Amino acid sequence: MRTATLCLLASSAACARLAGAADPGPPPSIVRIALPPEPDERQPFLVPTEPENTVEIDLPWPLEDWAGRGFTPDAEKFAGDFVIEATRGTPRMFVTPVAAGAHRVLHVVLAQPGGATRGVPVEFVPAPTGLAWRKVVFLCPAPAGAPRPTVTLSDWPPRTRLRKPSPESQIGLLRTMRLMLNTTAEGAGDIARANSALALTSLGGTPRSFGDFTIANRFAVTDATTGTLGICASVANQTARRLLLDPSGWVVRAGDRVYPAGTVDFAGELEPGATEVVLLLVARGPDGGPARLRSDNDFEVSALLAGSANPRPVARMTLAGLSPQ
């Protein structure tokens, strides 16, 4: 039945050429076959051959054994329809038909990794002229993919992996920032690398003027365990008066969003011509959820001026025996 099918294919190709159809060229003589799982095999694998021409069989695993009626390793000593050249432990074998119309089934045993074996039945059939194969490559079956996870819709949002910011966690981050501030840039990087939860970015921003004072960003650090962002900035007084900054007026802008600084480490007063450091912590976004800010954002820090005062006030007072002039 299979031989008749091959003959029918050859006749159809010849009729197409006689009818003037475009010649698709010779059929492939090197064929690759993907091995299905062994329980799914239903028929031997067909390999069309022709007398006196050898077909090469490439296997996905080393050859352990073979068996089949009509196959001989030496045609001069043992009669057979096919001459087989196969060496145990190698993944390649050669089969040559020596009789016209030879048709046999060869059972090939392969050594799989881990000590298991697998049998592959190969049926060699006579091929019509020009349809014999010269090489067959058996491919290893694709490994079964990991099962897809089951997806369901929950009535509640998933719980965050972040722990809630607390006074203790914020004090700890402020102390770490102070430690970074009081060392070199290389030392600050070493401190951040020593704690895998910290991400440090040197901002190096130019001072932004707010009239009476300027603010320059120095560095930012994030705590991955709480999602808290810390920013270190320098504030410089540009006047001859003492400036009073509103403790609740510090905000951090990132893109088009504004984040109030919930925790501010700053004295609140700035003497004339002085430059001080301010440490800001942003633990929550405007909506009350986690801020989720990276340390490498383009931040803009601003503050609200509450007032100013003369640093050296002079008061008039009346002394006994002296009248004011």
XYZ file of C-alpha atoms in Angstrom:
325
model
C 0.000 0.000 0.000
C 2.821 2.423 0.909
C 4.776 1.485 -2.241
C 1.685 2.157 -4.320
C 1.378 5.581 -2.697
C 4.946 6.473 -3.651
C 4.323 5.311 -7.203
C 1.144 7.412 -7.377
C 3.073 10.511 -6.257
C 5.709 9.905 -8.919
C 3.054 9.445 -11.619
C 1.282 12.639 -10.571
C 4.516 14.629 -10.781
C 5.212 13.233 -14.247
C 1.684 14.093 -15.456
C 2.076 17.656 -14.176
C 5.270 18.105 -16.164
C 3.552 16.702 -19.312
C 0.663 19.127 -18.840
C 3.070 22.067 -18.925
C 2.865 22.938 -15.210
C 5.760 24.794 -13.661
C 8.485 22.375 -12.625
C 8.855 22.632 -8.819
C 12.287 21.025 -9.010
C 13.438 17.700 -7.641
C 11.917 16.565 -4.341
C 14.165 16.840 -1.277
C 16.429 13.882 -0.676
C 17.529 15.011 2.822
C 14.589 14.753 5.188
C 14.184 15.704 8.852
C 11.639 13.860 10.968
C 10.622 14.935 14.479
C 10.137 11.939 16.721
C 6.809 12.015 18.568
C 6.558 10.671 22.129
C 6.970 6.900 22.022
C 3.410 6.189 23.265
C 2.092 8.170 20.284
C 3.795 6.042 17.616
C 1.309 4.194 15.398
C 3.337 3.214 12.310
C 7.010 2.712 11.422
C 8.804 5.642 9.825
C 8.959 5.184 6.028
C 12.304 5.678 4.283
C 12.273 5.259 0.455
C 15.481 3.694 -0.898
C 16.881 2.481 -4.214
C 19.342 -0.365 -4.917
C 23.068 0.263 -4.705
C 22.615 3.725 -3.097
C 23.221 4.264 0.598
C 20.937 6.234 2.896
C 22.389 7.861 6.004
C 20.360 7.721 9.230
C 21.172 10.365 11.874
C 19.789 9.625 15.336
C 19.127 12.004 18.249
C 20.838 9.670 20.754
C 23.588 7.030 20.537
C 22.741 3.663 19.023
C 22.509 0.869 21.581
C 21.225 -2.030 19.484
C 19.342 -2.898 16.297
C 17.321 -5.855 15.021
C 15.545 -6.705 11.767
C 15.099 -9.586 9.339
C 16.936 -9.141 6.038
C 19.699 -6.835 7.350
C 23.328 -7.971 7.272
C 26.565 -6.271 8.248
C 28.476 -8.201 5.537
C 26.697 -9.264 2.352
C 29.567 -11.579 1.330
C 29.248 -13.669 4.498
C 25.563 -13.366 5.328
C 22.698 -13.070 2.875
C 20.364 -10.099 3.240
C 18.337 -7.514 1.374
C 20.074 -4.569 3.093
C 23.646 -3.967 4.221
C 23.801 -2.058 7.494
C 26.793 -0.215 8.884
C 26.166 0.669 12.535
C 28.416 1.002 15.568
C 27.063 0.950 19.102
C 27.532 4.230 20.919
C 27.404 6.414 17.798
C 24.386 8.430 16.597
C 24.804 7.571 12.906
C 24.197 4.524 10.731
C 24.137 3.662 7.012
C 21.775 1.328 5.164
C 22.192 0.138 1.546
C 19.632 -2.017 -0.348
C 21.306 -4.773 -2.374
C 18.192 -6.431 -3.791
C 15.649 -4.937 -6.189
C 12.349 -4.172 -4.498
C 13.837 -4.692 -1.022
C 11.308 -3.943 1.710
C 12.148 -4.524 5.365
C 11.596 -3.070 8.847
C 14.563 -2.226 11.081
C 14.102 -1.738 14.819
C 16.647 0.725 16.226
C 17.227 0.955 19.997
C 18.547 4.295 21.239
C 20.234 5.083 24.560
C 18.521 8.120 26.060
C 20.059 10.337 28.727
C 19.565 9.043 32.241
C 19.807 5.353 31.305
C 16.445 4.973 29.539
C 16.112 3.449 26.056
C 13.749 3.996 23.165
C 12.944 1.912 20.129
C 12.401 3.510 16.710
C 10.937 1.304 13.906
C 12.193 2.312 10.447
C 10.561 0.759 7.349
C 12.715 0.813 4.215
C 10.599 0.699 1.057
C 11.524 0.729 -2.668
C 11.293 4.242 -4.092
C 10.195 5.261 -7.585
C 12.887 6.767 -9.768
C 14.159 10.052 -8.349
C 12.277 9.809 -5.041
C 14.814 7.927 -2.936
C 16.168 9.628 0.149
C 19.876 10.117 0.704
C 19.778 11.187 4.352
C 17.259 11.076 7.189
C 17.678 13.119 10.369
C 15.531 12.077 13.333
C 15.058 15.007 15.694
C 14.700 14.788 19.449
C 11.095 15.322 20.540
C 10.438 18.756 21.981
C 10.289 18.738 25.779
C 6.907 19.227 27.307
C 6.429 22.840 28.290
C 5.689 23.920 31.811
C 1.968 23.871 32.588
C 0.348 27.235 32.154
C -0.707 28.824 35.437
C -4.361 29.013 36.231
C -5.661 32.564 36.049
C -8.687 33.578 38.092
C -10.244 36.932 38.866
C -10.142 37.782 42.550
C -12.562 40.086 44.332
C -9.670 41.688 46.200
C -6.432 43.279 44.923
C -3.264 41.292 45.616
C -1.406 42.076 48.779
C 1.687 44.147 48.259
C 5.068 42.632 49.025
C 6.210 45.907 50.546
C 6.124 46.345 54.277
C 4.424 49.498 55.452
C 6.740 52.426 56.174
C 7.075 52.993 59.880
C 8.826 55.570 62.049
C 11.565 53.017 62.685
C 12.150 52.338 58.964
C 12.223 56.058 58.136
C 14.621 56.857 60.966
C 16.851 54.040 59.743
C 16.833 55.429 56.189
C 17.640 58.944 57.477
C 20.604 57.578 59.427
C 21.828 55.748 56.342
C 21.547 58.932 54.284
C 23.483 60.855 56.942
C 26.178 58.195 56.771
C 26.309 58.517 52.973
C 26.447 62.302 53.274
C 29.446 62.208 55.609
C 31.588 60.003 53.381
C 32.947 60.129 49.832
C 30.990 59.256 46.696
C 32.786 55.897 46.580
C 31.963 55.286 50.238
C 28.294 56.082 49.654
C 28.262 53.571 46.796
C 29.822 50.938 49.043
C 27.113 51.529 51.648
C 24.373 51.081 49.046
C 25.959 47.911 47.636
C 26.223 46.430 51.120
C 22.408 46.470 51.376
C 20.652 44.870 48.407
C 17.433 46.744 49.259
C 19.015 50.157 48.627
C 19.421 51.865 45.255
C 21.590 54.999 45.151
C 21.722 57.622 42.387
C 23.910 60.713 42.377
C 21.745 63.589 41.146
C 24.342 66.358 40.938
C 21.696 68.881 39.993
C 22.400 72.539 39.426
C 20.917 74.966 41.969
C 17.348 76.088 41.214
C 16.524 79.614 42.328
C 13.443 80.424 44.369
C 14.295 84.113 44.778
C 15.548 84.305 48.355
C 17.080 80.803 48.319
C 18.286 78.050 45.986
C 17.946 74.267 46.147
C 20.376 71.781 44.547
C 19.728 68.034 44.525
C 22.671 65.914 45.690
C 21.607 62.254 45.722
C 18.555 60.010 45.978
C 18.182 56.589 47.555
C 15.265 54.148 47.584
C 14.433 51.409 50.069
C 12.960 48.443 48.168
C 11.473 46.905 51.314
C 9.141 49.848 51.980
C 9.158 51.726 48.674
C 10.375 54.869 50.458
C 12.342 57.481 48.514
C 14.950 59.642 50.219
C 16.415 62.808 48.650
C 19.367 64.796 49.911
C 19.529 68.437 48.786
C 21.431 71.605 49.644
C 19.561 74.820 50.512
C 21.439 78.147 50.206
C 20.260 81.519 51.561
C 20.803 84.264 48.986
C 19.796 87.179 51.266
C 21.102 89.082 54.299
C 18.091 88.042 56.359
C 17.305 84.890 58.318
C 14.893 82.738 56.307
C 12.151 80.656 57.907
C 11.047 77.669 55.781
C 7.701 75.994 56.323
C 8.326 72.374 57.519
C 5.152 71.220 55.751
C 5.924 73.083 52.522
C 8.528 70.682 51.109
C 7.407 68.806 47.971
C 9.101 66.592 45.387
C 8.043 66.735 41.736
C 8.625 63.786 39.397
C 7.235 64.284 35.923
C 3.739 65.730 36.193
C 3.103 64.443 39.725
C 3.733 66.168 43.030
C 4.674 64.203 46.158
C 4.547 65.916 49.565
C 7.550 65.094 51.712
C 6.076 63.401 54.760
C 9.332 63.440 56.710
C 11.772 66.399 56.648
C 15.109 66.530 58.448
C 15.871 70.260 58.485
C 16.198 72.924 61.191
C 13.700 75.237 59.499
C 15.904 78.342 59.740
C 18.613 79.461 57.359
C 21.078 82.160 58.362
C 22.138 84.841 55.846
C 24.496 83.425 53.202
C 24.429 79.965 54.813
C 24.026 76.605 53.046
C 22.434 73.684 54.857
C 21.489 70.118 53.986
C 17.900 68.915 53.952
C 16.856 65.259 53.926
C 13.403 64.466 52.536
C 11.489 61.194 52.665
C 8.577 60.334 50.365
C 6.808 57.170 51.508
C 3.366 57.677 49.984
C 1.993 59.071 46.757
C -0.661 61.781 46.459
C -3.367 59.097 46.544
C -2.008 57.552 49.743
C -0.633 54.460 47.983
C 3.020 53.454 47.696
C 5.098 56.085 45.898
C 6.961 53.514 43.730
C 9.593 56.076 42.708
C 12.993 55.080 41.358
C 16.067 56.896 42.545
C 17.132 57.772 38.989
C 14.107 59.982 38.240
C 14.466 63.643 37.332
C 13.340 65.187 40.605
C 12.524 68.814 41.402
C 12.533 69.778 45.076
C 10.800 72.946 46.218
C 10.021 74.570 49.552
C 7.644 77.211 50.891
C 9.085 80.315 52.543
C 7.224 81.058 55.750
C 8.972 84.388 56.489
C 12.244 86.143 57.169
C 13.802 88.116 60.027
C 16.640 90.503 60.701
C 19.425 88.429 62.264
C 20.620 91.441 64.344
C 17.555 93.339 65.561
C 18.032 96.734 67.370
C 15.492 97.783 69.999
C 15.106 101.336 71.395
C 14.769 101.704 75.126
C 14.672 104.693 77.476
C 17.413 104.932 80.125
C 16.993 106.752 83.410
C 18.466 110.275 83.303
C 18.739 110.285 79.533
C 16.181 111.701 77.262
C 15.859 110.493 73.729
C 17.338 112.804 71.120
